[in-house]
Coordinates of N, CA and C and ligand atoms in Angstrom, one line a residue:
M1 N -30.7 3.3 -3.2 CA -30.6 2.5 -2.4 C -28.9 1.5 -3.1
A2 N -28.1 1.5 -1.9 CA -27.1 0.2 -2.9 C -27.5 -1.0 -3.6
K3 N -26.6 -1.0 -4.5 CA -27.3 -1.9 -5.0 C -27.1 -4.0 -4.3
K4 N -27.6 -5.0 -4.5 CA -27.4 -5.6 -3.4 C -26.1 -6.6 -3.9
T5 N -25.3 -6.8 -3.3 CA -24.2 -8.0 -3.6 C -24.3 -9.0 -2.3
T6 N -23.2 -9.9 -3.3 CA -23.4 -11.0 -2.3 C -22.1 -11.4 -1.4
G7 N -22.2 -12.5 -1.0 CA -20.7 -12.1 0.0 C -19.4 -13.6 -0.5
L8 N -18.4 -13.0 -0.1 CA -17.8 -13.5 -0.8 C -17.5 -14.3 -1.9
P9 N -16.6 -14.5 -3.2 CA -16.2 -16.3 -3.4 C -15.6 -17.0 -2.5
A10 N -15.2 -18.4 -2.3 CA -14.8 -18.9 -0.8 C -13.2 -19.0 -1.6
E11 N -12.8 -18.4 -2.8 CA -11.5 -18.6 -3.2 C -11.3 -17.0 -2.7
A12 N -11.8 -16.6 -2.6 CA -11.0 -15.1 -1.7 C -10.9 -14.9 0.0
R13 N -11.3 -16.1 0.4 CA -12.0 -16.2 2.1 C -10.2 -15.8 2.6
P14 N -9.4 -17.0 2.2 CA -8.0 -17.6 2.5 C -7.5 -16.1 2.0
I15 N -7.0 -15.2 1.8 CA -6.7 -13.9 1.5 C -7.2 -12.6 1.7
A16 N -8.7 -12.7 2.4 CA -9.0 -11.9 3.5 C -8.5 -12.3 5.0
K17 N -8.3 -13.3 5.4 CA -7.9 -13.8 5.9 C -6.4 -13.2 6.4
L18 N -5.5 -13.3 5.5 CA -4.6 -12.8 5.4 C -4.0 -10.9 5.9
L19 N -5.3 -10.8 5.3 CA -5.5 -9.2 5.1 C -5.8 -8.8 6.5
R20 N -6.6 -9.6 7.0 CA -7.3 -9.1 8.4 C -5.9 -9.1 9.5
Q21 N -5.0 -10.3 9.4 CA -3.2 -10.2 10.1 C -2.9 -9.4 9.6
I22 N -2.4 -8.5 8.3 CA -1.6 -7.5 8.0 C -2.5 -6.6 9.1
G23 N -3.7 -6.4 9.2 CA -4.5 -5.1 10.0 C -4.5 -4.7 11.0
R24 N -4.5 -6.4 11.7 CA -4.1 -6.4 13.4 C -2.6 -5.7 13.9
E25 N -1.7 -6.3 12.8 CA -0.5 -6.1 12.6 C 0.3 -4.9 12.7
F26 N -0.3 -3.9 11.7 CA 0.3 -2.9 11.5 C -0.6 -2.0 12.0
H27 N -1.8 -2.5 12.6 CA -2.2 -1.6 13.9 C -1.3 -1.1 15.0
A28 N -1.0 -2.4 15.2 CA -0.3 -2.5 16.8 C 1.4 -2.4 16.4
R29 N 2.3 -2.6 15.2 CA 3.4 -1.5 15.0 C 2.9 0.1 14.7
G30 N 1.6 0.6 15.1 CA 1.5 2.3 14.7 C 1.7 2.2 12.8
W31 N 1.4 1.8 12.3 CA 1.1 1.9 11.3 C -0.4 2.3 10.6
A32 N -0.7 2.1 11.3 CA -2.4 1.8 10.9 C -3.3 2.8 12.0
F33 N -3.3 3.5 12.5 CA -4.0 4.1 13.4 C -5.6 4.6 13.2
G34 N -5.9 5.0 13.8 CA -7.1 5.9 13.2 C -8.3 4.7 12.4
T35 N -9.2 4.9 11.3 CA -9.4 4.2 10.6 C -8.2 4.1 9.0
S36 N -6.9 4.6 9.6 CA -6.1 4.9 8.3 C -5.3 3.7 7.2
G37 N -5.5 3.3 5.9 CA -4.7 3.0 5.6 C -5.9 1.7 4.8
N38 N -5.1 1.2 3.6 CA -6.2 0.2 2.9 C -5.3 -1.2 2.0
Y39 N -6.0 -2.2 2.2 CA -4.9 -3.0 1.5 C -5.8 -4.0 0.5
S40 N -5.4 -4.0 0.1 CA -6.2 -5.4 -1.5 C -5.3 -6.1 -1.7
A41 N -5.7 -7.7 -2.5 CA -4.6 -8.7 -3.3 C -5.7 -9.0 -4.3
V42 N -5.1 -9.3 -5.6 CA -5.5 -9.6 -6.5 C -6.0 -11.4 -6.4
R43 N -7.0 -11.7 -6.8 CA -8.0 -13.3 -6.2 C -7.3 -13.6 -8.1
R44 N -8.0 -13.0 -8.8 CA -7.5 -13.2 -10.4 C -7.2 -11.8 -11.3
F45 N -6.4 -12.2 -12.3 CA -6.0 -11.3 -13.4 C -6.5 -10.6 -14.1
D46 N -7.3 -12.2 -14.6 CA -7.7 -11.8 -16.2 C -9.3 -12.8 -16.1
P47 N -10.7 -12.0 -15.7 CA -10.3 -10.6 -15.7 C -10.5 -10.4 -14.4
L48 N -9.8 -9.1 -13.8 CA -9.1 -8.8 -12.3 C -10.5 -8.8 -12.1
R49 N -9.9 -9.5 -10.8 CA -11.1 -9.5 -9.3 C -9.7 -9.3 -7.9
L50 N -10.1 -8.1 -7.7 CA -9.5 -7.5 -6.4 C -10.2 -7.2 -5.3
L51 N -9.6 -7.9 -4.0 CA -10.1 -7.8 -2.7 C -9.9 -6.9 -2.1
I52 N -10.3 -6.1 -1.7 CA -10.0 -4.7 -1.1 C -10.9 -3.8 -0.1
T53 N -10.2 -3.7 1.1 CA -11.1 -3.2 2.4 C -12.1 -2.7 2.2
A54 N -13.3 -2.5 3.0 CA -14.0 -1.3 2.9 C -13.4 -0.3 3.1
S55 N -14.0 1.1 3.2 CA -13.9 2.2 3.7 C -14.2 2.4 4.9
G56 N -13.3 3.1 6.1 CA -13.1 3.4 7.1 C -13.4 2.7 8.1
L57 N -12.8 1.7 8.2 CA -12.4 0.7 9.4 C -11.5 0.7 10.2
D58 N -11.8 0.1 11.2 CA -10.1 0.5 12.6 C -10.1 -1.2 12.0
K59 N -8.6 -1.4 11.3 CA -7.9 -2.0 11.2 C -7.4 -2.6 11.7
S60 N -7.5 -2.6 13.6 CA -7.3 -3.7 13.8 C -8.2 -5.0 14.2
E61 N -9.1 -4.6 13.5 CA -10.6 -5.5 14.1 C -11.5 -6.1 12.4
L62 N -10.5 -6.0 11.5 CA -11.4 -6.3 10.3 C -11.7 -8.0 10.6
K63 N -13.1 -7.9 9.7 CA -13.9 -9.1 10.1 C -14.0 -9.1 8.3
E64 N -13.7 -10.4 8.2 CA -14.2 -11.4 6.9 C -15.2 -10.5 5.6
T65 N -16.9 -9.9 6.7 CA -17.4 -8.6 6.0 C -16.7 -7.5 5.6
H66 N -15.9 -7.5 5.7 CA -15.1 -5.7 5.8 C -14.0 -5.7 4.7
F67 N -14.6 -7.0 3.3 CA -13.4 -6.8 2.2 C -15.3 -7.1 1.5
L68 N -13.9 -6.2 -0.4 CA -15.0 -6.6 -1.2 C -14.9 -6.9 -2.1
E69 N -15.4 -7.5 -2.8 CA -14.4 -8.2 -4.2 C -14.9 -7.2 -5.1
I70 N -14.1 -6.4 -6.2 CA -13.8 -5.4 -7.0 C -13.6 -6.1 -8.9
D71 N -14.2 -5.4 -9.9 CA -13.8 -5.0 -11.6 C -12.7 -4.6 -11.4
G72 N -11.9 -4.1 -12.6 CA -10.5 -3.1 -12.8 C -11.3 -1.7 -13.0
Q73 N -13.0 -1.9 -13.1 CA -13.1 -0.6 -12.9 C -14.0 0.3 -11.3
A74 N -13.6 -1.1 -10.3 CA -13.9 -0.6 -9.4 C -15.6 -0.7 -8.7
R75 N -16.1 -1.4 -9.3 CA -17.3 -2.0 -8.7 C -17.3 -2.6 -8.4
V76 N -18.1 -3.2 -7.5 CA -18.9 -4.2 -6.7 C -19.5 -4.9 -6.8
L77 N -18.2 -6.4 -6.9 CA -19.2 -7.7 -7.4 C -19.6 -8.1 -5.9
A78 N -18.9 -8.4 -4.9 CA -19.1 -8.6 -4.2 C -18.9 -8.3 -2.4
G79 N -19.6 -8.6 -1.6 CA -19.1 -7.8 -0.2 C -20.0 -6.5 0.1
E80 N -20.2 -6.4 1.1 CA -21.4 -5.2 1.7 C -20.3 -3.8 2.0
G81 N -20.7 -3.1 1.6 CA -20.1 -1.0 1.8 C -19.6 -0.7 0.9
R82 N -18.7 0.8 1.0 CA -18.1 0.8 -0.5 C -16.7 0.7 -0.6
P83 N -15.6 0.8 -1.2 CA -14.4 0.8 -1.1 C -13.8 2.5 -1.3
S84 N -12.3 2.4 -0.2 CA -12.3 3.5 -0.4 C -11.8 4.3 -1.4
A85 N -12.2 5.5 -0.9 CA -12.2 6.3 -2.7 C -10.3 6.1 -2.9
E86 N -9.9 5.4 -2.4 CA -8.4 5.5 -3.2 C -8.2 4.0 -3.4
V87 N -9.5 3.7 -3.9 CA -9.5 2.2 -4.8 C -8.4 2.2 -5.7
F88 N -8.8 3.7 -6.8 CA -8.1 3.4 -8.1 C -6.8 3.8 -7.7
L89 N -5.9 4.0 -6.5 CA -4.2 3.8 -6.4 C -4.3 2.5 -6.2
H90 N -5.0 2.1 -5.7 CA -4.3 0.4 -6.0 C -4.6 -0.3 -7.4
L91 N -5.8 0.2 -8.2 CA -5.9 -0.2 -9.3 C -4.4 0.1 -10.3
A92 N -4.5 1.7 -9.7 CA -3.3 1.6 -10.7 C -2.0 1.0 -10.4
V93 N -1.9 0.7 -9.1 CA -0.5 0.1 -9.3 C -0.5 -1.5 -9.6
V94 N -1.5 -2.3 -9.4 CA -2.0 -3.5 -10.1 C -2.1 -3.2 -12.0
R95 N -2.5 -2.3 -12.0 CA -2.1 -2.0 -14.0 C -1.1 -2.2 -14.0
T96 N -0.5 -1.6 -13.5 CA 1.6 -0.7 -13.5 C 2.3 -2.0 -13.7
K97 N 2.1 -2.4 -11.5 CA 3.1 -3.3 -11.8 C 2.5 -4.4 -11.6
K98 N 1.6 -4.8 -12.4 CA 1.4 -6.0 -12.0 C 1.0 -6.9 -10.6
A99 N 0.8 -5.7 -9.5 CA 0.8 -6.1 -8.2 C 0.1 -7.6 -8.1
G100 N 0.4 -8.5 -7.0 CA -0.5 -9.3 -6.4 C -1.3 -8.6 -5.0
C101 N -1.0 -7.5 -4.3 CA -1.1 -7.2 -3.2 C -0.9 -5.6 -3.2
V102 N -1.7 -4.7 -2.5 CA -0.7 -3.7 -2.3 C -1.3 -3.2 -0.6
L103 N -0.3 -2.4 -0.3 CA -0.5 -2.5 1.1 C -0.7 -0.8 1.3
H104 N -1.2 0.3 1.9 CA -1.1 1.3 2.1 C -1.1 1.9 3.9
T105 N -0.1 2.2 4.1 CA 0.1 2.9 6.1 C 0.5 4.5 5.7
H106 N -0.4 4.6 6.9 CA 0.2 5.7 7.7 C 1.2 5.8 8.8
S107 N 2.0 5.7 8.7 CA 3.0 6.2 9.7 C 2.9 7.4 10.8
V108 N 4.0 7.9 11.3 CA 4.5 9.1 11.7 C 5.7 9.4 10.8
S109 N 6.6 8.5 10.6 CA 7.6 8.8 10.2 C 7.2 9.0 8.5
N110 N 6.8 7.7 8.1 CA 6.2 8.2 6.3 C 5.3 9.5 6.1
T111 N 4.6 10.0 7.0 CA 4.3 11.4 6.7 C 4.8 12.1 6.7
L112 N 6.5 12.1 8.4 CA 7.1 13.7 7.8 C 8.1 13.4 6.8
L113 N 8.8 12.2 6.5 CA 9.3 12.3 5.5 C 8.8 12.6 4.3
S114 N 7.3 12.4 3.7 CA 6.6 12.5 2.3 C 6.2 13.7 2.8
E115 N 5.9 14.8 3.9 CA 6.0 16.1 3.9 C 7.3 17.0 3.4
R116 N 8.8 16.5 3.6 CA 9.7 16.8 4.0 C 10.2 16.5 2.4
Y117 N 9.9 16.0 1.6 CA 10.1 15.8 0.5 C 9.2 15.8 -0.2
A118 N 8.2 16.1 -0.3 CA 7.1 16.4 -1.5 C 7.5 17.1 -2.1
G119 N 8.5 18.6 -1.4 CA 8.4 19.6 -2.8 C 9.7 18.9 -3.9
A120 N 10.5 18.1 -3.3 CA 11.6 17.7 -4.5 C 11.2 16.4 -5.0
G121 N 9.9 16.1 -5.1 CA 9.8 15.3 -5.9 C 10.3 14.0 -5.5
Q122 N 11.1 13.4 -4.8 CA 11.4 11.9 -4.6 C 12.2 11.9 -3.3
L123 N 12.4 10.8 -3.3 CA 13.3 10.7 -1.9 C 13.8 9.1 -1.9
V124 N 15.7 10.2 -2.3 CA 16.5 8.8 -2.6 C 16.7 8.4 -1.0
I125 N 17.2 6.9 -0.5 CA 17.6 5.6 0.3 C 18.6 5.4 -0.7
S126 N 20.1 5.1 0.5 CA 20.9 4.0 -0.4 C 21.7 4.4 0.8
G127 N 22.3 2.8 0.8 CA 23.7 2.7 2.2 C 22.9 1.9 2.8
Y128 N 21.9 1.6 3.3 CA 21.5 0.4 4.2 C 21.5 -1.1 3.7
E129 N 22.1 -1.9 4.7 CA 21.7 -2.7 3.7 C 20.4 -3.7 4.3
M130 N 19.7 -3.3 4.8 CA 18.2 -3.0 4.6 C 17.6 -2.9 3.5
L131 N 17.7 -2.2 2.7 CA 17.4 -2.1 1.8 C 17.3 -3.4 0.3
K132 N 18.3 -4.8 0.8 CA 18.4 -5.7 0.5 C 16.5 -6.5 0.1
G133 N 16.6 -6.3 1.7 CA 15.0 -6.8 1.8 C 13.8 -6.6 0.6
L134 N 14.6 -5.4 -0.1 CA 13.1 -5.3 -1.2 C 13.5 -6.2 -2.2
E135 N 12.7 -6.5 -2.5 CA 12.5 -7.6 -4.4 C 13.3 -7.1 -5.4
G136 N 14.8 -8.3 -5.4 CA 15.5 -7.7 -6.6 C 16.7 -6.7 -6.0
V137 N 17.2 -6.7 -5.0 CA 18.0 -5.7 -4.5 C 19.0 -6.5 -4.2
A138 N 20.4 -6.2 -4.5 CA 21.3 -7.7 -3.9 C 22.5 -6.7 -2.8
T139 N 22.2 -5.4 -2.8 CA 23.1 -5.2 -2.3 C 23.3 -3.8 -2.1
H140 N 23.7 -3.2 -0.4 CA 23.0 -1.8 -0.1 C 23.6 -0.7 -0.5
E141 N 24.4 -0.9 -1.8 CA 24.5 0.5 -2.7 C 23.5 0.5 -3.1
H142 N 22.9 0.2 -3.3 CA 21.7 0.4 -4.2 C 21.0 1.3 -3.9
R143 N 20.3 2.8 -5.0 CA 20.1 3.7 -4.5 C 18.0 3.2 -5.1
E144 N 17.7 3.2 -3.8 CA 15.9 3.6 -4.2 C 15.6 4.6 -3.6
C145 N 14.4 5.1 -5.5 CA 13.9 6.4 -5.8 C 12.7 6.2 -5.7
I146 N 12.1 6.8 -4.3 CA 10.8 6.9 -3.8 C 9.8 8.0 -4.2
P147 N 9.5 8.2 -5.3 CA 8.8 9.3 -5.7 C 8.1 9.7 -5.1
V148 N 7.6 10.7 -4.3 CA 6.6 11.5 -3.6 C 6.0 12.4 -4.3
F149 N 4.0 12.4 -4.5 CA 3.2 12.8 -5.2 C 2.6 14.0 -4.4
A150 N 2.2 14.8 -4.4 CA 1.2 15.8 -3.6 C 0.4 15.0 -3.5
N151 N -0.1 15.0 -2.2 CA -1.4 14.6 -1.9 C -3.3 15.6 -2.4
D152 N -3.6 14.4 -3.1 CA -5.0 15.3 -3.5 C -6.3 14.7 -2.9
Q153 N -7.6 15.2 -2.7 CA -8.5 15.0 -2.5 C -9.3 13.8 -3.7
D154 N -8.6 15.1 -5.0 CA -9.6 13.9 -5.8 C -8.3 12.8 -6.4
I155 N -8.8 11.6 -5.8 CA -8.3 10.3 -5.9 C -7.9 10.0 -7.5
P156 N -9.1 10.1 -8.2 CA -8.7 9.5 -9.6 C -7.8 10.3 -10.3
A157 N -7.7 11.5 -10.2 CA -7.2 12.0 -10.7 C -5.6 11.9 -10.6
L158 N -5.7 12.0 -9.0 CA -3.8 11.6 -8.5 C -3.4 10.4 -8.7
A159 N -4.5 9.1 -9.2 CA -4.6 7.6 -9.5 C -3.6 8.3 -11.1
S160 N -4.2 8.7 -11.6 CA -4.2 8.8 -13.3 C -2.2 9.1 -13.2
K161 N -2.4 10.4 -12.7 CA -0.7 10.8 -12.2 C 0.4 9.8 -12.3
V162 N -0.1 9.5 -10.9 CA 0.6 7.9 -10.2 C 1.0 7.0 -11.2
E163 N 0.0 6.2 -12.3 CA -0.2 5.7 -12.9 C 1.0 5.9 -14.5
S164 N 0.4 6.9 -14.7 CA 1.7 7.9 -15.6 C 3.0 7.4 -15.2
A165 N 3.3 8.3 -14.0 CA 4.4 8.1 -13.5 C 5.3 6.5 -13.3
L166 N 4.2 5.4 -12.6 CA 5.0 4.2 -12.8 C 5.4 3.6 -13.8
L167 N 4.6 4.6 -14.7 CA 5.0 3.3 -16.1 C 6.8 3.3 -16.3
L168 N 6.8 4.8 -16.4 CA 8.3 5.2 -16.6 C 9.3 5.1 -15.3
L169 N 8.6 4.5 -13.9 CA 9.7 4.2 -13.0 C 9.8 2.8 -13.1
P170 N 10.2 1.7 -13.8 CA 10.2 0.1 -13.6 C 11.2 -0.4 -12.6
A171 N 11.9 0.2 -11.8 CA 12.3 0.1 -10.9 C 11.7 0.0 -9.4
V172 N 10.7 1.3 -8.8 CA 10.8 1.6 -8.0 C 9.6 0.4 -7.1
H173 N 10.1 0.4 -6.2 CA 8.7 -1.1 -4.8 C 7.6 -0.1 -4.4
G174 N 7.5 0.9 -4.1 CA 6.4 2.3 -3.3 C 6.8 3.7 -3.9
F175 N 5.7 4.0 -3.5 CA 5.3 5.6 -3.5 C 5.3 6.2 -2.4
L176 N 5.3 8.1 -2.2 CA 4.7 8.4 -1.1 C 3.8 9.5 -1.8
L177 N 2.9 10.0 -0.7 CA 1.7 10.6 -0.8 C 2.2 11.7 0.4
G178 N 2.4 13.4 0.1 CA 2.7 14.0 0.3 C 2.1 14.2 2.0
G179 N 2.6 14.4 3.1 CA 1.5 14.9 4.5 C 0.8 13.3 4.1
H180 N 0.7 12.3 4.0 CA -0.4 11.3 3.7 C 0.3 10.0 4.3
G181 N 1.0 9.5 3.3 CA 1.4 8.1 3.8 C 2.3 7.4 2.6
L182 N 2.8 5.9 2.5 CA 2.9 5.1 2.1 C 2.4 4.6 1.1
Y183 N 2.3 4.4 -0.1 CA 1.9 2.7 -1.2 C 3.3 1.9 -1.5
T184 N 3.2 0.8 -1.0 CA 4.0 -0.5 -1.5 C 3.3 -1.6 -1.8
W185 N 3.8 -2.6 -2.4 CA 3.4 -3.6 -3.5 C 4.0 -4.8 -3.7
G186 N 3.7 -6.1 -3.6 CA 4.5 -6.9 -4.0 C 4.0 -8.2 -5.0
E187 N 4.2 -9.3 -4.9 CA 3.6 -10.1 -5.7 C 2.4 -10.9 -4.8
N188 N 3.0 -10.5 -3.9 CA 1.3 -11.5 -3.1 C 1.9 -10.9 -1.9
V189 N 0.9 -11.0 -0.9 CA 0.5 -10.3 0.3 C 2.1 -10.5 0.9
A190 N 2.7 -11.7 1.1 CA 3.6 -12.0 1.9 C 5.3 -11.0 1.6
Q191 N 5.1 -10.6 0.3 CA 5.7 -9.8 -0.3 C 5.7 -8.5 0.1
A192 N 4.4 -7.8 -0.3 CA 4.0 -6.9 -0.3 C 4.4 -6.3 1.3
R193 N 4.0 -7.3 1.9 CA 3.7 -6.8 4.1 C 5.7 -6.9 4.0
R194 N 6.8 -7.4 3.6 CA 7.8 -7.5 3.7 C 8.3 -6.0 3.4
H195 N 8.2 -5.2 2.2 CA 8.3 -4.2 2.1 C 8.0 -3.5 2.5
V196 N 6.4 -3.3 3.5 CA 6.3 -2.6 4.6 C 6.9 -2.1 5.4
E197 N 7.8 -3.5 6.0 CA 8.1 -3.7 7.2 C 9.4 -3.0 6.6
I198 N 10.4 -3.4 5.2 CA 11.3 -2.4 5.3 C 11.4 -1.3 4.9
F199 N 10.4 -0.7 4.3 CA 10.2 1.0 4.2 C 9.6 1.4 5.3
E200 N 8.9 0.9 6.3 CA 8.5 1.5 7.7 C 9.9 1.5 8.5
F201 N 11.0 0.6 8.4 CA 12.4 0.8 9.0 C 13.1 1.6 8.6
L202 N 13.6 1.8 7.3 CA 13.9 2.6 6.8 C 13.6 3.9 6.7
F203 N 12.5 4.7 7.0 CA 11.6 5.8 7.6 C 12.2 5.9 8.7
E204 N 11.7 4.9 9.7 CA 11.6 5.3 10.8 C 13.4 5.9 11.5
L205 N 14.1 5.3 10.1 CA 16.0 5.3 10.4 C 16.0 6.9 10.4
L206 N 15.6 7.1 9.1 CA 16.1 8.4 8.1 C 15.0 9.9 9.4
R207 N 14.0 9.8 9.6 CA 13.2 10.3 10.2 C 13.9 10.6 12.2
R208 N 14.9 9.6 12.8 CA 15.8 9.9 13.6 C 16.7 11.0 12.8
K209 N 17.6 10.6 11.9 CA 18.5 10.8 11.7 C 18.4 12.2 11.5
E210 N 17.0 12.5 10.8 CA 16.6 13.9 9.7 C 16.3 15.1 11.0
F211 N 14.5 14.2 12.3 CA 14.2 15.3 12.9 C 14.8 15.1 14.2
N212 N 15.8 13.9 14.5 CA 15.8 14.2 16.1 C 17.3 14.3 16.4
G213 N 18.0 14.6 15.7 CA 19.3 14.1 15.2 C 20.1 12.7 15.7
A214 N 19.8 11.6 16.0 CA 20.5 10.7 16.5 C 20.1 9.3 15.1
Ligands
ZN1 ZN1 -4.3 7.0 2.4

């Protein structure tokens, strides 16, 4: 039987509200169909308290009860249900990037590009004004190197691979999983949301160029 847990702490509720809005928006924009994707945000860094969507939910209809609060070992401290297996990827990003929010999307464009560039191990984007929407980027000449990892259903093993790679890549703003989707992050929910929007714009652009010739 599942361990009995309590409802979310009061301080977690405003964060859950922001992530519920993200779910509605991302579903409407085609970045979170089915039950795909998951979202997390840090309520406290030390000791870590991370709010994360529970597994297998329609992101257009997230309720406060659909969030869990977990610790740095993915143990559920509050909320009902279980976190997605991908929780270990969220924790890897929070640890290595000191991210306050981690967002994961499955769009048609990011899936197509992640598949195409899985062999190369990275997708490099340069020359676009929209790159300046990524935190710390000041020119369109910036080269954004997005690592592409092979997808794996063994998420703890994948997360450990991702964590080691991110430690060596201080400048990246996100990564792709082959045939799967995008992970990006930010200091807070607003910055992470902006990064999803910038990346999805750039992926859509490249997808049209590379697949449709437009
Ligand atoms: Zn996923």
